[in-house]
Amino acid sequence: MSSPSKALPAWIDVGLIPLINILLAFIVSGIVIFIIGEDPVEAVKIIVYGAFGNDYNLGYTLYYTTNFIFTGLAVAVAFHASLFNIGGEGQAYIGGLGVGLLCLALDQYFPFWIILPLAIAASGLFGAAWAYIPAYLQAYRGSHIVITTIMFNFIAFSLMNYLLVNILIEPGQMSPESRDFAEVAHIPTMQQAAAWFGIEMSNTPLNMSIFLALLSCVFVWLFMWHTRWGYAIRMLGFNENAANYSGINTQRLIVGTMCLSGVLAGFVGINEIMGVHHRVLLDFTAGAGFTGIAVALMGRNHPVGIIIASLLFGALFQGGAELSFEIPTIQVEMVKAIQGLVILFCGALAYMARPTVERIFIAMIANKAVAGEQANG
Amino acid sequence: MGGQSAPPPSIEPAIELKAISKSFGPVKANQNVDLKVLPGTIHGIIGENGAGKSTLMSILYGFYEADSGEILINGQKRKIHSSRDAISFGIGMVHQHFMLVETFTVLENVMLGAEGAPLLNKSSQSAREELLKLSKEYSLAVDPDAMTGDLPVGLQQRVEILKALYRGAEILILDEPTGVLTPQETDQLFKILDILRSRGVSIILITHKLQEIMAITDRVSVMRAGTMVSERETAETNKNELAELMVGRKVLLEVDKTDANPSEILLEAKNLSYSEDGVKKLDDVSLTLKAGEIVGIAGVSGNGQTELLAALSGICPLQTGSIKIGSVKIDSDNPKTPKEFRDLSVGHVPEDRHRMGMVTAFNAQESAIMGFHDDAAYNGKFLMDNKAVEQHCVRLMKDYDVRPEDPKLKSANFSGGNQQKLVLAREMDRHPKVLLVGQPTRGVDIGAIEYIHKNLIAMRDAGSAILVVSVELEEIMSLSDRILVMFEGRIVGEVDAKEADARQLGLLMGNAGAQTEAASSENNSNNIHSEEIPA
Amino acid sequence: EDIKPAVVFDMGGKFDKSFNEGVYNGVEKFSKETGIKYREFEVTNPSQREQAIRKMAQRGADPIVGVGFAQGPAIEKVAKEYPDVRFTIIDSVVDLPNVQSVVFKEHEGSFLVGVLAAMASENQKVGFIGGMDIPLIRKFACGYAQGAKYAVGSAEVYSNMTGTTPSAWNDPSKGSELAKSQFDKGADVIFAAAGGTGIGVYQAAKDAGKYAIGVDSNQNHLQPGTMLTSMTKGVDVAAYNAFKDAMDGTWKPGLHALGLAENGVDWALDDNNKSLITDAMKAKVKEARDGIVSGSISVHDFTSDNSCPAL
Amino acid sequence: MYLLLLSTLDSTLRVSAPLVLCAMAGIFSERSGIIDISLEGKLLGSAFAAAVVAFETGSAFLGLGAAIVTSILMGLLHGFACITHRGNQVVSGLAINILASGLTVTLGGAWYGKGGQTETLSGDARFSPITFPGAEALVDVPVIGPLYIELISGHNLLVYIAFLAVPVTWWVLYKTRFGLRLRAVGENPQAVDTAGISVTFLRYRSVIIAGILCGIAGAYLSTGQNAAFGKEMSAGQGYIALAAMIFGKWKPVPGLLACMLFGFLDAMAVRLQGVELPGIGEIPVQFMQALPYVLTVILLAGFIGKAVAPKAIGRPYVKER
Ligand SMILES: Nc1ncnc2c1ncn2[C@@H]1O[C@H](COP(=O)(O)OP(=O)(O)OP(=O)(O)O)[C@@H](O)[C@H]1O
Ligand SMILES: Nc1ncnc2c1ncn2[C@@H]1O[C@H](COP(=O)(O)OP(=O)(O)OP(=O)(O)O)[C@@H](O)[C@H]1O
Ligand SMILES: [Mg+2]
Ligand SMILES: [Mg+2]
């Protein structure tokens, strides 16, 4: 063991170091909480219990997780083609519009099993449509996708605002919201689904959409690493010249990849509109599209990583809400700051602890070796 | 040149490396390497790809830090933590992969890090003067205001040398400097090195070309697998001995081939022209490739070879002219994609393996199916058959001696020679009717060169038409049956390989009499146009 | 009676310079007076509304005040699950036996400040700046325009909306630009119903030496001297009363529509603006008020038919 | 009509001033290879610091100083994560934005009890408009008079600093040694390293400069354009500045023009709200609000060529490959 090995055992890299990072984040947050005169240990307990403590809390955590998986996958897919899709928010918003329009149009006439696949298609299609224009402009006109997707987020908000206030609003209503969908256009909640199997569960927004999210993960994994299209996307992302050389139509691929990204973001609409709210409303995305960027990057653009990162963010959202509920002096903004710290330590400073851990690890191994030699000698 | 008698050993070495070791993770790139370079001499270092030459030089230049060992400069023990330290000790280095900012002008690149004053105005003025002076002194003409990225590699390398000269280096390290140069340029570089040597500059030269070692160095060290295996006085050794020391076995230095017997025409290009941003890159190029022959394209890099390969492989769409492959005619009205070219049995080994030939972030098996990833052999209905891909890659690695034989290893982690073999394997394994090969052996050690040449000839003998583009005149001459010379996008001459000699080709490449430097600078269309040179 | 009151603020938070803040002021006042602590929660995304309200109910809170029209559906759902808990919803109507719905006739209050604006205007041009184009804000705008035209027949009313994203309610810079653009068109009194964005409007008025009108609570103190008045909406009183009545046992479910007659909406007069309000203005606004209360002036409510004849 | 144009342009200057500062900040950071999504957070954080210090000390200049220091510290945090620890630059930027948005309101709430809103500034605690000499005299001169009074004169100091930042940025970038190295390190850090220059130190200096510029922009928001800090008052301007910077191809002057274009479209959209078009009638307000974004997309697609980012952007510099 003379050479300092750069390769640490996997359990350290994917287990111990992230754990240290979370711990660091909580220590710093704890200091802040301590300063305002609350008990940091108590606060952490509340966050953890609030996120995972019982089926009710877990339900909310997983409900957020569902959204983040969708948007995280959306960002990741685009990233593999080295496209930075900041437009997840707008695509999710418009995806929800698609679901809403479809449900409003069909919920009087068709049963659930017809509406559901159509709604999934609608959410994807609308999300893809919203990604299509920036993608087209990037591929054929060289417009930078970061700008166009930022712009399309704003345009999505304006469009939705217009439609809700002027067209979709239920007459005589104060809220700019559509009418409620009929029961047939509701995705069963996890509570209902569990009841089919005789399991009792709390009522939370968690619904069957989470399976769509998990399916999407499997799909993205298969697609990116086990199909020729995914192969082409990754090649395009790594090296555009090589993609050209390989006979890939890069322009079409850019458009295709962004559309797939839009489809995934659009699925947020399924979870939110058909799964939870059962009507079209303002701001239902609540920043999930932006959170997806952090989720994708922290999950290293891999579905497994994205599931883990989504769970972390879901837990932060839910546990954070519980924290501000249980300890009134900790306001939502304080929770937000804690979320920022966790992202900082677990995401941006993810490699900070590594050299130290590495040193300790190597020293330990060296000690063992010395000890072994002494024992032998 | 060369052969300058070495100073007596009592003189303090300009550089002395003692027991240098450096590991990258499990890889021991350098192990207890010793090296002495006497002042005012040129010291050659040779070794296979991955032997550790660049690593050693990077340590000397402060780019990496050695795990252990000592560096003495002019007898003084020195710690070199960064390139800054190295520069302050008078060391200059021309890196194997150029350290140039492509969006900068030549002047800016030369100045970078040696600007003098905080404001550019003054310093760029004096730098410009200094640069012009240096250019004159060493006949290294280059336009200080040219955008570096637009320059052909040969000129980019001049910039690298000028950078080192500008800093007044006392010790100059050149890592494979001649890989991209024409014989004329190489001669010129060696003239410069000669002048520098006579001024007392100590030079370390890394190269894979043994004739260069023989031509210019005073001493030569041989590295193998991270260690220094032997050292020779250049005058007292020969190419064959060096090759053997390097590879550890006998190497055939000459290409061994029979006469070609070309048969039917497989590819015919007529009047190809191509311009980009108003600059004519290809100018009315016509050529034919016949089954069973190797056609070589000689020329200073940047004279349209890249575009020719791109046009013949479908990467850049045809603007004017046509290509006929078998019975299929391709022109701007009937364009074909690179994929369709491949389907017409055209294989293509690009000039730059990192830019185009492979994806360094892919593992070997992924790089091994580039361009063929749509093939039914690797795909199910939806999913890719990764097992089949892996088996394919393993077979390629076996058949073409790619080492290490690990299909999961990242492409970037193969040495240049093995990367090249992998790309060649991918393209040759399909037995294309037409094979386009750009720079088949750039940066590749002699063992691998031997292997690659053997395979190309075997393919020719099996009835393929092969087009080889290389800046390596020797390679072109020994490999080809017919040689075309390109200059400024045109084919300016055709020579039978058996009758070709380096001087004559060199003249053609520089467009008969026109100075090479003039030739490589853009837009000098009032040169003498010699369409046909009498043999 | 021992009560465990709770309040759930909506997105925008309890310091939104708008109705959430009004509710906050009301419940704070209650808490100070009685020493009774209340539970609170600020929702940050739509699905938390139901979660928070239910959680309050689970923890035995009673009464529970929900703020804003967006909480209507959530209250409706949870109120059914907890029929013994008393709920008060502000700005929306939920028809359940354990829900008290408090709505305001914002158009009436806006009418009065419209009257004042038109009379204070030298150019007979007045402006309105809303946060987002939603029915509630249009209701403000429409009442305001009617008031302005009632006072000065030839008055022109400019109306602008800030944006369509959530930041439309927190964008003072944009508010200030909108105000300046209306000043450029000749407006010299601007009524802002735009949450935190309004702060920028008031500042711009101050900087330009023009008048601005506050909203929801009495904001006259923010820029004394250039705040012409504020259109107060008694959310603070409503929230206060919800708690107080529950404590006293006088809490009643059902619809409470608070207009001028009920003192639910009004215009603010205090030391900060008394020098700006002339007697003629006072008289005219009193006339309008009396007319509305008596029914002789009917102020069109935008939300009744989603249209505004005056704008 | 002329006056309307003037007022639109006037508004353009005010609106684009913080964008320009942030865009120049972005240029410094990104030309050195560090993606700077944290413009938004720095803007917000420094606006808060400026408002607090200006209120407590009564001096706008001390507020400005505090804003700059705060913003630099945030930049250093970004640098610590991305340069020293090779963290993901986008994640770090997002984290800083979220942190800023949470901390400003938390601290503001703790100190002033108004949920992040700070006390209103007046007098010297605020940067007030500067009237240029001769403005009075030109009042009656047609065309030039209004132009001078409305457009040129009468802005606060920070607006002038913002527009001065552009030539200064240009000068630093293209006319100084530091600028040369900075541009080089964003393209090819290895070349810089082998030229004997520290990549790390160079990048740190760039994020510090970005911090200074963002700090000025933040101070402008809370002590110039407005007279207090309000929660989330940056309202996405950092992202718009980022877009403008890319629009301007990471170059100062095109960046300036892009910011002014945004500002102009915004000012125009504000003035077009509620305008009736003959034949069509009143355009929905949402359409007008989306107009700047729609036009930007159209302009981008129609006239602006491909923007090529600095080559090494987003990639932490690792010597040993
Ligand atoms: N950055 C690096 N990271 C990890 N390993 C490296 C790195 N650079 C070099 N190595 C290891 O060091 C060995 C020596 O590499 P080096 O680049 O010095 O070879 P070389 O002799 O210059 O080869 P070539 O002739 O191809 O230029 C390699 O075989 C490799 O295993
Ligand atoms: N990240 C890495 N990890 C391990 N080994 C590496 C790594 N990068 C490079 N190497 C090794 O370094 C050696 C030299 O690599 P390098 O890319 O310099 O080859 P090269 O022959 O110089 O290539 P070329 O000249 O064609 O660019 C190779 O043997 C390769 O296996
Ligand atoms: Mg090398
Ligand atoms: Mg090499």
Short mmCIF file of C-alpha atoms in Angstrom, two decimals, chain A residues 22-283:
data_model
loop_
_atom_site.label_atom_id
_atom_site.label_comp_id
_atom_site.label_asym_id
_atom_site.label_seq_id
_atom_site.Cartn_x
_atom_site.Cartn_y
_atom_site.Cartn_z
CA ILE A 22 -25.73 15.69 5.36
CA LEU A 23 -24.30 15.76 8.85
CA LEU A 24 -22.26 18.87 8.04
CA ALA A 25 -25.32 20.56 6.59
CA PHE A 26 -27.28 19.81 9.74
CA ILE A 27 -24.47 20.97 11.97
CA VAL A 28 -24.36 24.33 10.24
CA SER A 29 -28.15 24.56 10.26
CA GLY A 30 -28.07 23.50 13.90
CA ILE A 31 -25.83 26.42 14.71
CA VAL A 32 -28.31 28.77 13.07
CA ILE A 33 -31.18 27.16 14.96
CA PHE A 34 -29.20 27.37 18.17
CA ILE A 35 -28.62 31.06 17.60
CA ILE A 36 -32.33 31.76 17.46
CA GLY A 37 -32.68 29.90 20.71
CA GLU A 38 -34.18 26.61 19.68
CA ASP A 39 -32.92 23.11 20.25
CA PRO A 40 -31.07 21.91 17.15
CA VAL A 41 -31.34 18.23 18.05
CA GLU A 42 -35.05 18.59 18.50
CA ALA A 43 -35.26 20.37 15.16
CA VAL A 44 -33.44 17.60 13.33
CA LYS A 45 -35.68 15.05 15.00
CA ILE A 46 -38.71 16.93 13.79
CA ILE A 47 -37.40 17.13 10.27
CA VAL A 48 -36.58 13.45 10.11
CA TYR A 49 -39.78 12.37 11.83
CA GLY A 50 -41.73 14.89 9.78
CA ALA A 51 -40.40 13.38 6.61
CA PHE A 52 -40.39 9.69 7.40
CA GLY A 53 -41.96 9.24 10.83
CA ASN A 54 -45.29 7.78 9.82
CA ASP A 55 -47.23 6.89 6.73
CA TYR A 56 -48.85 10.29 6.65
CA ASN A 57 -45.57 12.19 6.65
CA LEU A 58 -43.97 9.73 4.33
CA GLY A 59 -46.92 10.13 1.99
CA TYR A 60 -46.24 13.83 1.65
CA THR A 61 -42.52 13.25 1.25
CA LEU A 62 -43.13 10.79 -1.54
CA TYR A 63 -45.66 13.08 -3.16
CA TYR A 64 -42.99 15.77 -3.51
CA THR A 65 -40.49 13.14 -4.53
CA THR A 66 -42.77 12.20 -7.42
CA ASN A 67 -42.60 15.70 -8.85
CA PHE A 68 -38.86 15.95 -8.42
CA ILE A 69 -38.28 12.63 -10.12
CA PHE A 70 -40.14 13.88 -13.15
CA THR A 71 -38.37 17.20 -13.37
CA GLY A 72 -35.02 15.72 -12.37
CA LEU A 73 -35.26 13.15 -15.14
CA ALA A 74 -36.28 15.88 -17.55
CA VAL A 75 -33.21 17.95 -16.76
CA ALA A 76 -30.96 14.89 -16.80
CA VAL A 77 -32.09 13.63 -20.18
CA ALA A 78 -31.38 17.00 -21.72
CA PHE A 79 -28.08 17.18 -19.90
CA HIS A 80 -26.93 13.96 -21.47
CA ALA A 81 -27.16 15.73 -24.81
CA SER A 82 -25.38 18.67 -23.12
CA LEU A 83 -28.52 20.78 -23.29
CA PHE A 84 -29.26 22.80 -20.18
CA ASN A 85 -33.02 22.76 -19.90
CA ILE A 86 -34.01 25.49 -17.45
CA GLY A 87 -37.53 25.29 -18.82
CA GLY A 88 -38.75 22.36 -16.72
CA GLU A 89 -40.97 24.70 -14.77
CA GLY A 90 -42.80 25.96 -17.83
CA GLN A 91 -42.98 22.53 -19.40
CA ALA A 92 -44.47 21.09 -16.23
CA TYR A 93 -46.95 23.95 -16.06
CA ILE A 94 -48.07 23.46 -19.64
CA GLY A 95 -48.10 19.70 -19.16
CA GLY A 96 -50.61 20.29 -16.40
CA LEU A 97 -52.63 22.45 -18.73
CA GLY A 98 -52.73 19.57 -21.18
CA VAL A 99 -54.00 17.19 -18.52
CA GLY A 100 -56.53 19.74 -17.40
CA LEU A 101 -57.93 20.46 -20.82
CA LEU A 102 -58.25 16.78 -21.55
CA CYS A 103 -59.99 16.00 -18.28
CA LEU A 104 -62.31 18.94 -18.64
CA ALA A 105 -63.22 17.81 -22.12
CA LEU A 106 -63.70 14.13 -21.43
CA ASP A 107 -64.60 13.62 -17.80
CA GLN A 108 -68.31 13.73 -18.53
CA TYR A 109 -68.16 11.09 -21.21
CA PHE A 110 -65.48 8.54 -20.65
CA PRO A 111 -64.39 6.19 -17.91
CA PHE A 112 -61.12 6.40 -16.02
CA TRP A 113 -59.32 3.78 -18.02
CA ILE A 114 -59.80 5.75 -21.18
CA ILE A 115 -59.06 9.10 -19.66
CA LEU A 116 -55.87 8.05 -17.89
CA PRO A 117 -53.76 7.04 -20.90
CA LEU A 118 -55.06 10.00 -22.84
CA ALA A 119 -54.20 12.33 -19.98
CA ILE A 120 -50.71 10.90 -19.68
CA ALA A 121 -50.31 11.41 -23.40
CA ALA A 122 -51.69 14.93 -23.15
CA SER A 123 -49.34 15.92 -20.34
CA GLY A 124 -46.39 14.56 -22.23
CA LEU A 125 -47.47 16.09 -25.49
CA PHE A 126 -48.03 19.52 -24.03
CA GLY A 127 -44.77 19.40 -22.11
CA ALA A 128 -42.98 18.31 -25.26
CA ALA A 129 -44.64 21.04 -27.29
CA TRP A 130 -43.36 23.61 -24.82
CA ALA A 131 -39.86 22.22 -25.15
CA TYR A 132 -40.12 21.88 -28.90
CA ILE A 133 -39.75 25.52 -29.84
CA PRO A 134 -36.62 26.21 -27.77
CA ALA A 135 -35.24 22.93 -29.06
CA TYR A 136 -35.99 23.77 -32.64
CA LEU A 137 -34.42 27.18 -32.26
CA GLN A 138 -31.34 25.69 -30.67
CA ALA A 139 -30.95 23.03 -33.32
CA TYR A 140 -31.69 25.01 -36.43
CA ARG A 141 -31.09 28.65 -35.48
CA GLY A 142 -28.43 28.37 -32.84
CA SER A 143 -30.46 30.24 -30.22
CA HIS A 144 -29.07 29.41 -26.83
CA ILE A 145 -31.38 26.99 -25.07
CA VAL A 146 -30.79 28.54 -21.66
CA ILE A 147 -32.23 31.85 -22.80
CA THR A 148 -35.13 30.44 -24.73
CA THR A 149 -36.20 28.09 -21.97
CA ILE A 150 -36.04 30.91 -19.40
CA MET A 151 -38.21 32.98 -21.72
CA PHE A 152 -40.61 30.11 -22.24
CA ASN A 153 -41.08 29.79 -18.51
CA PHE A 154 -42.33 33.35 -18.40
CA ILE A 155 -44.48 32.84 -21.45
CA ALA A 156 -46.00 29.72 -19.90
CA PHE A 157 -46.99 31.68 -16.83
CA SER A 158 -48.60 34.38 -18.94
CA LEU A 159 -50.47 31.88 -21.05
CA MET A 160 -51.76 30.00 -18.05
CA ASN A 161 -52.74 33.20 -16.33
CA TYR A 162 -54.69 34.29 -19.37
CA LEU A 163 -56.45 30.99 -19.83
CA LEU A 164 -57.38 30.60 -16.19
CA VAL A 165 -58.60 34.13 -15.71
CA ASN A 166 -60.45 34.50 -18.95
CA ILE A 167 -61.44 31.09 -20.21
CA LEU A 168 -61.11 28.18 -17.83
CA ILE A 169 -62.40 29.93 -14.76
CA GLU A 170 -65.58 28.63 -13.31
CA PRO A 171 -68.13 31.43 -13.77
CA GLY A 172 -68.86 33.34 -10.61
CA GLN A 173 -65.71 32.02 -8.99
CA MET A 174 -63.18 34.16 -7.23
CA SER A 175 -60.26 31.84 -7.72
CA PRO A 176 -58.74 31.66 -11.15
CA GLU A 177 -59.24 27.94 -11.26
CA SER A 178 -61.11 25.58 -13.51
CA ARG A 179 -64.04 23.55 -12.31
CA ASP A 180 -63.32 20.32 -10.46
CA PHE A 181 -62.97 17.23 -12.58
CA ALA A 182 -65.47 14.46 -12.20
CA GLU A 183 -64.45 11.50 -10.10
CA VAL A 184 -63.46 9.49 -13.19
CA ALA A 185 -60.63 11.88 -13.87
CA HIS A 186 -58.99 11.40 -10.48
CA ILE A 187 -55.96 9.22 -10.16
CA PRO A 188 -56.47 6.97 -7.14
CA THR A 189 -54.57 8.09 -4.10
CA MET A 190 -52.22 5.72 -2.39
CA GLN A 191 -54.77 5.47 0.38
CA GLN A 192 -57.41 4.23 -2.03
CA ALA A 193 -54.99 1.91 -3.74
CA ALA A 194 -53.87 0.45 -0.44
CA ALA A 195 -57.46 -0.04 0.54
CA TRP A 196 -57.94 -2.39 -2.43
CA PHE A 197 -55.49 -4.67 -0.71
CA GLY A 198 -57.04 -4.12 2.64
CA ILE A 199 -54.22 -1.93 3.89
CA GLU A 200 -55.13 1.15 5.79
CA MET A 201 -53.21 4.31 5.06
CA SER A 202 -53.50 7.97 5.79
CA ASN A 203 -54.92 10.28 3.22
CA THR A 204 -52.11 12.23 1.57
CA PRO A 205 -51.61 13.69 -1.87
CA LEU A 206 -49.45 10.68 -2.67
CA ASN A 207 -51.12 8.92 -5.54
CA MET A 208 -50.48 6.30 -8.13
CA SER A 209 -48.49 8.80 -10.20
CA ILE A 210 -45.44 7.77 -8.22
CA PHE A 211 -45.50 4.56 -10.17
CA LEU A 212 -45.43 6.53 -13.36
CA ALA A 213 -42.40 8.30 -11.92
CA LEU A 214 -40.65 5.06 -11.10
CA LEU A 215 -41.55 3.66 -14.49
CA SER A 216 -40.09 6.78 -16.03
CA CYS A 217 -36.86 6.13 -14.14
CA VAL A 218 -36.67 2.62 -15.48
CA PHE A 219 -37.53 3.90 -18.91
CA VAL A 220 -34.87 6.60 -18.83
CA TRP A 221 -32.30 4.16 -17.56
CA LEU A 222 -33.09 1.67 -20.32
CA PHE A 223 -33.39 4.39 -22.89
CA MET A 224 -30.16 6.19 -22.09
CA TRP A 225 -27.92 3.19 -21.59
CA HIS A 226 -29.60 0.38 -23.44
CA THR A 227 -30.90 1.75 -26.67
CA ARG A 228 -29.27 3.13 -29.78
CA TRP A 229 -31.12 6.39 -29.26
CA GLY A 230 -29.74 6.87 -25.80
CA TYR A 231 -26.33 5.96 -27.14
CA ALA A 232 -26.69 8.65 -29.77
CA ILE A 233 -27.84 11.21 -27.23
CA ARG A 234 -24.90 10.56 -24.99
CA MET A 235 -22.54 10.71 -27.92
CA LEU A 236 -24.00 14.03 -28.95
CA GLY A 237 -23.56 15.29 -25.41
CA PHE A 238 -19.96 14.21 -25.12
CA ASN A 239 -18.75 15.11 -28.56
CA GLU A 240 -20.83 16.69 -31.28
CA ASN A 241 -18.17 16.13 -33.92
CA ALA A 242 -18.10 12.45 -33.15
CA ALA A 243 -21.88 12.35 -33.43
CA ASN A 244 -21.70 13.96 -36.82
CA TYR A 245 -19.03 11.54 -37.85
CA SER A 246 -21.17 8.66 -36.73
CA GLY A 247 -23.93 9.72 -39.04
CA ILE A 248 -26.25 11.02 -36.38
CA ASN A 249 -28.62 13.77 -37.41
CA THR A 250 -27.69 16.02 -34.55
CA GLN A 251 -30.34 18.61 -35.19
CA ARG A 252 -33.15 16.12 -35.13
CA LEU A 253 -31.63 14.51 -32.08
CA ILE A 254 -31.51 17.81 -30.21
CA VAL A 255 -35.18 18.37 -30.92
CA GLY A 256 -36.03 14.79 -30.00
CA THR A 257 -34.10 14.88 -26.75
CA MET A 258 -35.65 18.14 -25.67
CA CYS A 259 -39.10 16.81 -26.48
CA LEU A 260 -38.45 13.76 -24.34
CA SER A 261 -37.27 16.11 -21.63
CA GLY A 262 -40.48 18.08 -22.03
CA VAL A 263 -42.57 14.93 -21.84
CA LEU A 264 -40.99 13.99 -18.53
CA ALA A 265 -41.45 17.48 -17.12
CA GLY A 266 -45.02 17.48 -18.38
CA PHE A 267 -45.78 14.42 -16.29
CA VAL A 268 -45.71 16.68 -13.24
CA GLY A 269 -49.14 17.68 -14.51
CA ILE A 270 -50.39 14.13 -14.03
CA ASN A 271 -49.30 14.06 -10.41
CA GLU A 272 -50.51 17.52 -9.56
CA ILE A 273 -53.59 18.06 -11.68
CA MET A 274 -55.05 14.58 -12.00
CA GLY A 275 -53.57 13.16 -8.84
CA VAL A 276 -53.95 15.92 -6.31
CA HIS A 277 -55.84 19.04 -7.24
CA HIS A 278 -58.33 17.67 -9.74
CA ARG A 279 -58.60 21.06 -11.37
CA VAL A 280 -56.35 23.47 -13.19
CA LEU A 281 -54.95 26.17 -10.95
CA LEU A 282 -52.20 28.78 -10.76
CA ASP A 283 -48.65 28.01 -9.63
#
